[in-house]
Tab-separated table of C-alpha atoms in Angstrom:
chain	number	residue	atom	x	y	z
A	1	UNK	CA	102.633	96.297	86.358
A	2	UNK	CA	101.074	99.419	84.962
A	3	UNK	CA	102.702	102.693	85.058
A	4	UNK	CA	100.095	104.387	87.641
A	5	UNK	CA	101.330	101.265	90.052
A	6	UNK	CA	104.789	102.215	89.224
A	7	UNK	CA	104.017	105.897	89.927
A	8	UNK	CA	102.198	105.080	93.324
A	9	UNK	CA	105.562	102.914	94.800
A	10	UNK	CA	107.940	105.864	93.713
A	11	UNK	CA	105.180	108.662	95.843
A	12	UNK	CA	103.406	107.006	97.788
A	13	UNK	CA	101.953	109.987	99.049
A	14	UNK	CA	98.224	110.406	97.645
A	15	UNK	CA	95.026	112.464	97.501
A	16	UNK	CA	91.963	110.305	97.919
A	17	UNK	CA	88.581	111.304	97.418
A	18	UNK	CA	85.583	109.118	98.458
A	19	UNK	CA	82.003	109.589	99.280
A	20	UNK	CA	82.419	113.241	99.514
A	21	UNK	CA	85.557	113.157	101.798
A	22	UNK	CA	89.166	114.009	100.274
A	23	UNK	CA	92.379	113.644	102.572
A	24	UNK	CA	95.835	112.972	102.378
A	25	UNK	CA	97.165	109.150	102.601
A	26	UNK	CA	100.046	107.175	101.777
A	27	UNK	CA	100.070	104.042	100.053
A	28	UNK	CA	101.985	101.009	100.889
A	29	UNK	CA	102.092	98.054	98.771
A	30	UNK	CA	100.884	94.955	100.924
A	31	UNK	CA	103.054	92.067	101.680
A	32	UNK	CA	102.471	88.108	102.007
A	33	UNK	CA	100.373	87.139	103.716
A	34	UNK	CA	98.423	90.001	104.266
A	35	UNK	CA	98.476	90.899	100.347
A	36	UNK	CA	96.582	87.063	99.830
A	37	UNK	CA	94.241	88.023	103.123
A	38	UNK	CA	92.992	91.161	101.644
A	39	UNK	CA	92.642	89.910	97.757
A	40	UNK	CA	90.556	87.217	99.077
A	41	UNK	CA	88.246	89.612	101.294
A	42	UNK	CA	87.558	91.525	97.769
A	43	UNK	CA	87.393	88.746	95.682
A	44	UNK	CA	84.524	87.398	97.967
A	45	UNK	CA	82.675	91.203	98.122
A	46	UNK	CA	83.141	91.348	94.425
A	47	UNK	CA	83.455	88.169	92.067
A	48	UNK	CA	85.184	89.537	88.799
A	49	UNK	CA	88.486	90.316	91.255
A	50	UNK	CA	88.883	86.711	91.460
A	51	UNK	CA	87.976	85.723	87.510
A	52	UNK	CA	91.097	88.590	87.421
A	53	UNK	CA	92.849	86.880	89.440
A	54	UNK	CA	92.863	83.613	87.541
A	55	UNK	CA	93.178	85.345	84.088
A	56	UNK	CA	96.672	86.572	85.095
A	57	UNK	CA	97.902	83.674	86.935
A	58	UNK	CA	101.293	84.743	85.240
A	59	UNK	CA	101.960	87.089	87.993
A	60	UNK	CA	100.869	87.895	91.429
A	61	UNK	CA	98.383	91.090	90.821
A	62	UNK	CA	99.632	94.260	93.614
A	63	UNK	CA	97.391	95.113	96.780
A	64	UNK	CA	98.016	98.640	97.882
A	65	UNK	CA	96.922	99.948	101.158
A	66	UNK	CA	96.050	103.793	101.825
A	67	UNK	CA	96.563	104.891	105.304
A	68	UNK	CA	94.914	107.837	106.249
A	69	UNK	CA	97.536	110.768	107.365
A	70	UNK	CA	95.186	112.308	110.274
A	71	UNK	CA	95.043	115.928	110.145
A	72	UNK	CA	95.546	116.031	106.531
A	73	UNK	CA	92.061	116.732	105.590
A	74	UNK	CA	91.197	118.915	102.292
A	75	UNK	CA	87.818	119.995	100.883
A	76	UNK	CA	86.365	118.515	98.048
């Protein structure tokens, strides 16, 4: 895995920015079968994820999940 992944499990705690919203989350890395649930659900939205997918069929590729921490809200 890449070194941002490794980074991510070792602090989970992250900053997220998206469409003009930034708050505080943590990140948890997604486990069987929910892991296979939510790579197929992007896959489908976005076709390349799944050419990815069988490009590296060497090793399972990571899903991380970022739950919002409520009350943790910043300005962009």
């Amino acid at each position: 895995h890449p070194a941002w992944f490794h980074n991510l499990v070792a602090n989970p705690s992250v900053r997220v920015e998206h469409e003009g919203q930034v708050f505080q989350a943590r990140a948890t890395v997604a486990e069987e079968p929910e892991r296979t649930r939510l790579y197929d659900r992007q896959a489908a939205a976005m076709s390349f994820f799944d050419g990815y997918r069988r490009r590296v069929k060497s090793r399972e590729i990571p899903v991380v999940i970022l739950d919002r921490i409520e009350g943790a809200t910043e300005s962009a």
